Tab-separated table of C-alpha atoms and ligand atoms in Angstrom:
chain	number	residue	atom	x	y	z
A	22	UNK	CA	0.000	0.000	0.000
A	23	UNK	CA	1.285	3.481	-0.903
A	24	UNK	CA	0.314	6.202	1.476
A	25	UNK	CA	1.484	9.531	2.836
A	26	UNK	CA	0.744	8.215	6.335
A	27	UNK	CA	3.959	7.447	8.174
A	28	UNK	CA	3.056	8.071	11.781
A	29	UNK	CA	-0.246	7.537	13.557
A	30	UNK	CA	-1.514	8.226	17.058
A	31	UNK	CA	-4.051	6.221	19.038
A	32	UNK	CA	-6.250	7.415	21.915
A	33	UNK	CA	-8.941	5.928	24.122
A	34	UNK	CA	-11.617	8.429	25.059
A	35	UNK	CA	-14.847	8.683	27.067
A	36	UNK	CA	-16.045	5.864	29.333
A	37	UNK	CA	-13.616	2.941	29.182
A	38	UNK	CA	-14.783	-0.458	27.969
A	39	UNK	CA	-13.330	-3.964	28.229
A	40	UNK	CA	-11.451	-4.708	25.020
A	41	UNK	CA	-9.995	-1.232	24.565
A	42	UNK	CA	-6.561	-2.677	25.324
A	43	UNK	CA	-7.051	-5.344	22.678
A	44	UNK	CA	-7.934	-2.554	20.230
A	45	UNK	CA	-4.833	-0.528	21.187
A	46	UNK	CA	-2.731	-3.642	20.713
A	47	UNK	CA	-4.243	-4.265	17.285
A	48	UNK	CA	-3.664	-0.680	16.141
A	49	UNK	CA	-0.064	-0.648	17.387
A	50	UNK	CA	0.785	-4.074	15.987
A	51	UNK	CA	-0.866	-3.321	12.627
A	52	UNK	CA	1.088	-0.063	12.479
A	53	UNK	CA	4.279	-1.990	13.155
A	54	UNK	CA	3.351	-4.595	10.524
A	55	UNK	CA	2.888	-1.854	7.916
A	56	UNK	CA	6.077	-0.075	9.059
A	57	UNK	CA	4.359	2.956	10.523
A	58	UNK	CA	5.438	4.778	13.630
A	59	UNK	CA	2.867	4.801	16.403
A	60	UNK	CA	2.240	7.182	19.295
A	61	UNK	CA	-0.036	6.431	22.240
A	62	UNK	CA	-1.873	9.417	23.686
A	63	UNK	CA	-2.663	9.282	27.407
A	64	UNK	CA	-6.014	10.397	28.886
A	65	UNK	CA	-7.909	10.832	25.621
A	66	UNK	CA	-8.269	14.335	24.187
A	67	UNK	CA	-6.913	15.901	27.357
A	68	UNK	CA	-3.607	14.131	26.743
A	69	UNK	CA	-3.679	15.346	23.150
A	70	UNK	CA	-4.069	18.928	24.381
A	71	UNK	CA	-1.177	18.495	26.831
A	72	UNK	CA	1.087	16.489	24.519
A	73	UNK	CA	1.021	13.546	26.926
A	74	UNK	CA	2.406	11.041	24.419
A	75	UNK	CA	4.314	7.770	24.460
A	76	UNK	CA	6.078	6.093	21.581
A	77	UNK	CA	4.663	2.599	21.085
A	78	UNK	CA	5.912	-0.417	19.210
A	79	UNK	CA	4.877	-4.056	18.894
A	80	UNK	CA	6.548	-4.960	22.190
A	81	UNK	CA	4.918	-2.154	24.186
A	82	UNK	CA	1.521	-3.837	23.846
A	83	UNK	CA	2.476	-7.359	24.881
A	84	UNK	CA	0.215	-9.117	27.395
A	85	UNK	CA	-2.506	-6.499	27.343
A	86	UNK	CA	-5.109	-8.285	25.189
A	87	UNK	CA	-6.625	-9.879	28.306
A	88	UNK	CA	-6.657	-6.736	30.456
A	89	UNK	CA	-9.719	-4.653	31.269
A	90	UNK	CA	-9.655	-0.838	31.274
A	91	UNK	CA	-7.215	0.984	29.030
A	92	UNK	CA	-3.450	1.238	29.471
A	93	UNK	CA	-3.630	4.665	27.814
A	94	UNK	CA	-6.204	5.821	30.395
A	95	UNK	CA	-9.303	7.714	29.394
A	96	UNK	CA	-10.991	11.020	30.115
A	97	UNK	CA	-13.903	13.212	29.138
A	98	UNK	CA	-12.151	16.473	28.190
A	99	UNK	CA	-14.067	19.722	28.596
A	100	UNK	CA	-11.172	21.692	27.102
A	101	UNK	CA	-11.364	19.769	23.841
A	102	UNK	CA	-14.887	21.155	23.414
A	103	UNK	CA	-13.292	24.583	22.860
A	104	UNK	CA	-11.510	25.701	19.684
A	105	UNK	CA	-8.628	26.884	21.848
A	106	UNK	CA	-8.223	23.394	23.319
A	107	UNK	CA	-8.390	21.741	19.912
A	108	UNK	CA	-5.803	24.197	18.550
A	109	UNK	CA	-3.409	23.212	21.354
A	110	UNK	CA	-3.992	19.561	20.450
A	111	UNK	CA	-3.305	20.241	16.784
A	112	UNK	CA	-0.066	22.068	17.648
A	113	UNK	CA	1.184	18.949	19.467
A	114	UNK	CA	0.201	16.814	16.500
A	115	UNK	CA	2.185	19.025	14.125
A	116	UNK	CA	5.159	19.118	16.493
A	117	UNK	CA	5.186	15.303	16.661
A	118	UNK	CA	4.643	14.959	12.878
A	119	UNK	CA	1.602	12.747	13.437
A	120	UNK	CA	-0.301	12.081	10.194
A	121	UNK	CA	-3.540	10.530	11.486
A	122	UNK	CA	-5.449	9.729	14.651
A	123	UNK	CA	-7.281	6.543	15.650
A	124	UNK	CA	-9.982	7.264	18.244
A	125	UNK	CA	-11.296	4.369	20.322
A	126	UNK	CA	-14.447	5.564	22.088
A	127	UNK	CA	-18.143	6.350	21.891
A	128	UNK	CA	-20.299	8.982	20.209
A	129	UNK	CA	-19.021	11.900	22.309
A	130	UNK	CA	-15.458	11.022	21.325
A	131	UNK	CA	-16.429	10.732	17.678
A	132	UNK	CA	-18.134	14.122	17.770
A	133	UNK	CA	-14.875	15.667	19.016
A	134	UNK	CA	-12.922	13.765	16.377
A	135	UNK	CA	-15.197	14.863	13.570
A	136	UNK	CA	-14.992	18.538	14.538
A	137	UNK	CA	-11.217	18.239	14.802
A	138	UNK	CA	-10.997	16.591	11.390
A	139	UNK	CA	-13.043	19.388	9.798
A	140	UNK	CA	-11.231	22.248	11.496
A	141	UNK	CA	-7.715	21.087	10.682
A	142	UNK	CA	-8.337	18.804	7.696
A	143	UNK	CA	-6.647	16.083	9.693
A	144	UNK	CA	-7.371	12.359	9.111
A	145	UNK	CA	-9.220	10.607	11.924
A	146	UNK	CA	-10.785	7.195	12.138
A	147	UNK	CA	-13.097	5.845	14.828
A	148	UNK	CA	-13.277	2.461	16.533
A	149	UNK	CA	-16.488	2.008	18.580
A	150	UNK	CA	-15.568	1.240	22.181
A	151	UNK	CA	-18.397	1.593	24.690
A	152	UNK	CA	-20.344	-0.864	26.804
A	153	UNK	CA	-23.612	0.867	25.888
A	154	UNK	CA	-23.678	-0.450	22.288
A	155	UNK	CA	-25.448	2.762	21.283
A	156	UNK	CA	-23.510	3.529	18.095
A	157	UNK	CA	-25.078	3.493	14.668
A	158	UNK	CA	-23.199	1.634	11.908
A	159	UNK	CA	-22.131	-1.411	13.839
A	160	UNK	CA	-24.030	-4.371	15.232
A	161	UNK	CA	-21.834	-4.355	18.324
A	162	UNK	CA	-19.323	-2.122	20.073
A	163	UNK	CA	-16.190	-3.218	21.908
A	164	UNK	CA	-16.966	-3.965	25.555
A	165	UNK	CA	-20.668	-4.586	25.184
A	166	UNK	CA	-20.414	-8.375	25.254
A	167	UNK	CA	-18.200	-8.340	28.356
A	168	UNK	CA	-20.531	-5.899	30.108
A	169	UNK	CA	-23.464	-8.203	29.387
A	170	UNK	CA	-21.591	-11.139	30.865
A	171	UNK	CA	-20.595	-9.065	33.896
A	172	UNK	CA	-24.219	-8.068	34.372
A	173	UNK	CA	-25.737	-11.535	34.133
A	174	UNK	CA	-23.128	-12.972	36.475
A	175	UNK	CA	-24.319	-10.575	39.175
A	176	UNK	CA	-28.020	-10.817	38.349
A	177	UNK	CA	-27.766	-14.610	38.703
A	178	UNK	CA	-26.382	-14.074	42.198
A	179	UNK	CA	-29.127	-11.616	43.033
A	180	UNK	CA	-31.598	-14.242	41.842
A	181	UNK	CA	-30.314	-16.657	44.528
A	182	UNK	CA	-30.914	-14.258	47.387
A	183	UNK	CA	-34.181	-12.935	45.891
A	184	UNK	CA	-35.466	-16.462	45.737
A	185	UNK	CA	-34.376	-17.344	49.300
A	186	UNK	CA	-36.234	-14.356	50.728
A	187	UNK	CA	-39.205	-14.266	48.346
A	188	UNK	CA	-38.261	-10.756	47.325
A	189	UNK	CA	-38.663	-8.522	44.320
A	190	UNK	CA	-35.419	-6.929	43.134
A	191	UNK	CA	-34.993	-3.886	40.947
A	192	UNK	CA	-31.577	-4.157	39.311
A	193	UNK	CA	-30.237	-1.081	37.546
A	194	UNK	CA	-27.760	-1.686	34.754
A	195	UNK	CA	-25.781	0.897	32.779
A	196	UNK	CA	-26.945	2.510	29.576
A	197	UNK	CA	-27.321	6.248	29.848
A	198	UNK	CA	-29.395	6.645	26.705
A	199	UNK	CA	-29.846	3.096	25.505
A	200	UNK	CA	-31.420	-0.134	26.680
A	201	UNK	CA	-29.120	-2.664	25.007
A	202	UNK	CA	-27.498	-3.875	28.220
A	203	UNK	CA	-30.821	-4.025	30.078
A	204	UNK	CA	-32.625	-5.789	27.270
A	205	UNK	CA	-30.075	-8.499	26.652
A	206	UNK	CA	-28.905	-9.059	30.210
A	207	UNK	CA	-32.567	-9.075	31.229
A	208	UNK	CA	-33.400	-11.809	28.760
A	209	UNK	CA	-30.180	-13.665	29.537
A	210	UNK	CA	-30.867	-13.653	33.265
A	211	UNK	CA	-34.558	-14.445	32.900
A	212	UNK	CA	-35.798	-11.146	34.361
A	213	UNK	CA	-39.557	-10.870	34.843
A	214	UNK	CA	-39.590	-7.294	33.549
A	215	UNK	CA	-37.172	-5.139	31.563
A	216	UNK	CA	-37.447	-1.336	31.550
A	217	UNK	CA	-35.604	0.484	28.767
A	218	UNK	CA	-35.667	4.061	27.430
A	219	UNK	CA	-36.670	2.950	23.930
A	220	UNK	CA	-39.939	1.389	25.092
A	221	UNK	CA	-41.722	3.180	27.912
A	222	UNK	CA	-44.752	1.018	28.582
A	223	UNK	CA	-45.851	2.925	31.670
A	224	UNK	CA	-45.929	2.238	35.382
A	225	UNK	CA	-49.464	0.898	35.427
A	226	UNK	CA	-48.421	-1.961	33.156
A	227	UNK	CA	-45.519	-2.785	35.490
A	228	UNK	CA	-47.926	-3.165	38.418
A	229	UNK	CA	-50.274	-5.346	36.382
A	230	UNK	CA	-47.406	-7.552	35.259
A	231	UNK	CA	-45.994	-7.957	38.773
A	232	UNK	CA	-49.422	-8.685	40.174
A	233	UNK	CA	-49.920	-11.274	37.451
A	234	UNK	CA	-46.544	-12.869	38.299
A	235	UNK	CA	-47.502	-13.141	41.945
A	236	UNK	CA	-50.887	-14.656	41.176
A	237	UNK	CA	-49.300	-17.176	38.831
A	238	UNK	CA	-47.278	-18.508	41.756
A	239	UNK	CA	-43.986	-16.661	41.466
A	240	UNK	CA	-42.508	-15.917	44.857
A	241	UNK	CA	-39.596	-13.770	43.748
A	242	UNK	CA	-38.951	-11.567	40.751
A	243	UNK	CA	-36.279	-9.473	39.098
A	244	UNK	CA	-36.895	-6.280	37.174
A	245	UNK	CA	-33.914	-5.078	35.147
A	246	UNK	CA	-33.947	-1.309	34.667
A	247	UNK	CA	-31.733	0.584	32.230
A	248	UNK	CA	-30.037	3.606	33.770
A	249	UNK	CA	-31.679	5.797	31.106
A	250	UNK	CA	-35.188	4.354	31.548
A	251	UNK	CA	-37.893	6.940	30.830
A	252	UNK	CA	-40.598	5.834	33.281
A	253	UNK	CA	-40.106	9.118	35.122
A	254	UNK	CA	-38.850	7.450	38.298
A	255	UNK	CA	-35.357	6.373	39.221
A	256	UNK	CA	-34.784	2.817	40.388
A	257	UNK	CA	-35.290	3.684	44.088
A	258	UNK	CA	-38.500	5.590	43.350
A	259	UNK	CA	-39.704	2.656	41.278
A	260	UNK	CA	-39.136	0.340	44.224
A	261	UNK	CA	-41.061	2.634	46.565
A	262	UNK	CA	-43.861	2.994	44.027
A	263	UNK	CA	-44.272	-0.777	43.761
A	264	UNK	CA	-44.089	-1.278	47.531
A	265	UNK	CA	-46.830	1.315	47.998
A	266	UNK	CA	-49.075	-0.165	45.334
A	267	UNK	CA	-48.356	-3.847	45.876
A	268	UNK	CA	-47.662	-4.090	49.634
A	269	UNK	CA	-47.405	-7.881	49.469
A	270	UNK	CA	-44.026	-7.455	47.763
A	271	UNK	CA	-40.847	-7.014	49.781
A	272	UNK	CA	-38.644	-4.940	47.477
A	273	UNK	CA	-34.876	-4.415	47.268
A	274	UNK	CA	-32.714	-2.393	44.883
A	275	UNK	CA	-29.322	-3.181	43.450
A	276	UNK	CA	-27.411	-0.737	41.239
A	277	UNK	CA	-24.684	-2.599	39.377
A	278	UNK	CA	-22.740	0.508	38.326
A	279	UNK	CA	-19.152	0.520	37.153
A	280	UNK	CA	-18.435	-3.144	37.876
A	281	UNK	CA	-20.081	-3.713	34.482
A	282	UNK	CA	-17.281	-1.772	32.771
A	283	UNK	CA	-14.373	-3.596	34.380
A	284	UNK	CA	-12.720	-6.973	34.141
A	285	UNK	CA	-11.048	-9.074	31.514
A	286	UNK	CA	-12.708	-8.754	28.086
A	287	UNK	CA	-14.621	-11.730	26.703
A	288	UNK	CA	-13.138	-13.624	23.776
A	289	UNK	CA	-15.779	-12.011	21.571
A	290	UNK	CA	-14.624	-8.509	22.537
A	291	UNK	CA	-10.950	-9.391	22.069
A	292	UNK	CA	-11.581	-10.728	18.571
A	293	UNK	CA	-13.822	-7.789	17.669
A	294	UNK	CA	-11.246	-5.276	18.937
A	295	UNK	CA	-8.446	-7.034	17.067
A	296	UNK	CA	-10.356	-6.992	13.798
A	297	UNK	CA	-11.406	-3.366	14.190
A	298	UNK	CA	-7.917	-2.190	15.150
A	299	UNK	CA	-6.262	-3.750	12.099
A	300	UNK	CA	-9.045	-2.505	9.824
A	301	UNK	CA	-8.669	1.070	11.115
A	302	UNK	CA	-4.967	1.148	10.221
A	303	UNK	CA	-5.577	-0.387	6.808
A	304	UNK	CA	-8.295	2.160	6.057
A	305	UNK	CA	-5.954	5.016	6.914
A	306	UNK	CA	-3.324	3.550	4.618
A	307	UNK	CA	-6.002	3.398	1.931
A	308	UNK	CA	-6.455	7.138	2.289
A	309	UNK	CA	-9.778	6.915	4.166
A	310	UNK	CA	-10.702	9.350	6.923
A	311	UNK	CA	-13.628	10.648	8.954
A	312	UNK	CA	-15.220	7.222	9.160
A	313	UNK	CA	-15.846	4.628	11.830
A	314	UNK	CA	-15.060	0.945	11.557
A	315	UNK	CA	-18.102	-1.214	12.204
A	316	UNK	CA	-19.193	-4.795	11.930
A	317	UNK	CA	-22.437	-5.948	10.318
A	318	UNK	CA	-23.401	-9.618	10.059
A	319	UNK	CA	-19.792	-10.471	10.908
A	320	UNK	CA	-18.401	-8.411	8.005
A	321	UNK	CA	-16.242	-5.343	8.587
A	322	UNK	CA	-17.925	-2.198	7.306
A	323	UNK	CA	-17.464	1.532	7.582
A	324	UNK	CA	-19.801	4.407	8.254
A	325	UNK	CA	-19.233	8.169	8.066
A	326	UNK	CA	-18.553	9.514	11.557
A	327	UNK	CA	-21.392	11.960	11.053
A	328	UNK	CA	-23.879	9.129	10.589
A	329	UNK	CA	-22.422	7.090	13.436
A	330	UNK	CA	-23.109	10.036	15.727
A	331	UNK	CA	-26.428	11.326	14.432
A	332	UNK	CA	-28.303	8.201	13.514
A	333	UNK	CA	-29.922	5.910	16.002
A	334	UNK	CA	-28.904	2.312	16.678
A	335	UNK	CA	-32.265	0.640	17.210
A	336	UNK	CA	-32.871	-2.079	19.733
A	337	UNK	CA	-34.245	-5.404	18.615
A	338	UNK	CA	-37.863	-5.370	19.794
A	339	UNK	CA	-38.094	-9.074	19.106
A	340	UNK	CA	-36.074	-9.606	22.283
A	341	UNK	CA	-38.715	-7.838	24.378
A	342	UNK	CA	-41.389	-10.046	22.865
A	343	UNK	CA	-39.386	-13.206	23.553
A	344	UNK	CA	-38.725	-12.105	27.098
A	345	UNK	CA	-42.444	-11.577	27.646
A	346	UNK	CA	-43.257	-15.066	26.361
A	347	UNK	CA	-40.572	-16.686	28.495
A	348	UNK	CA	-41.524	-15.028	31.754
A	349	UNK	CA	-45.172	-16.051	31.802
B	426	F6P	O1	-21.108	5.416	28.243
B	426	F6P	C1	-20.776	4.358	29.058
B	426	F6P	C2	-21.267	4.587	30.464
B	426	F6P	O2	-20.825	3.494	31.225
B	426	F6P	C3	-22.785	4.784	30.599
B	426	F6P	O3	-23.504	3.570	30.578
B	426	F6P	C4	-22.865	5.496	31.912
B	426	F6P	O4	-24.035	6.256	32.004
B	426	F6P	C5	-21.670	6.375	31.875
B	426	F6P	O5	-20.725	5.759	31.021
B	426	F6P	C6	-21.038	6.652	33.213
B	426	F6P	O6	-20.004	7.552	33.037
B	426	F6P	P1	-18.926	7.915	34.149
B	426	F6P	O7	-18.027	6.739	34.315
B	426	F6P	O8	-18.225	9.098	33.602
B	426	F6P	O9	-19.698	8.195	35.393
């Protein structure tokens, strides 16, 4: 491949996700394979603004494929939202003679990358890394599969204690704006109800369903609630609401929180990250920019960053229907 790209930089930005290290490794090793220099940027865009760089080669990413988090650290940079901040970042890029940037992150990170690309006509490419799976243009994002497995492992444990005490548990899982984690971990853990932002069925229906469960002989239940659920009540208020309206239920709440984002990535996430990392480098060498690497039906695809950010990744409503059938 003939290309003007001789030196690339890689950053991880926004909320970390398991598999980001595997993606860093893939980018660095692919760069080495194609005889490119590679720079790692610490702390996402903030590190770019401060010139917090490290030279990376094939050996600097050994034994990280199995590690959770990101060795480059991550941040949500307020300064990068300003032109002044982005100008500082660009100055460091010029000083280091970096020709292109690989951004591993979510939609907020891609928005920053797209603005940066337009302002300075500088090649950027995105790799979707977020547990939320809320990015258009890819079936799955890096970290989502691991987060699901983390979630069901805990929900299974909650099931044990819920069952012993004949209790109803509300379990909040992550997903600020999207219900992917709730929907799939809910089905995977056999939750009686799943509340997600994409499908607000109302509180009345929740009471009817729980009452129906109780009458049908269920002595304990689990309701999985997405963090971004739009019922109008947070998970604690939901619990109180149900206790007040269905006093026969003894209710507890469990918020899973950041444990979902940690831990060793699943094999699926490692493979996905490896494929996406190599593809990102090859696309840059092909002269492509301002796009995100995605995967659709197990085939690597690309989407314009603008679409990845603006368009909506829809949930599969079939899963809600299946869940309903299986929890009767
Ligand atoms: O975007 C990933 C995510 O884990 C969301 O599910 C969650 O709302 C958010 O990040 C939490 O962000 P922070 O770690 O900055 O509190």
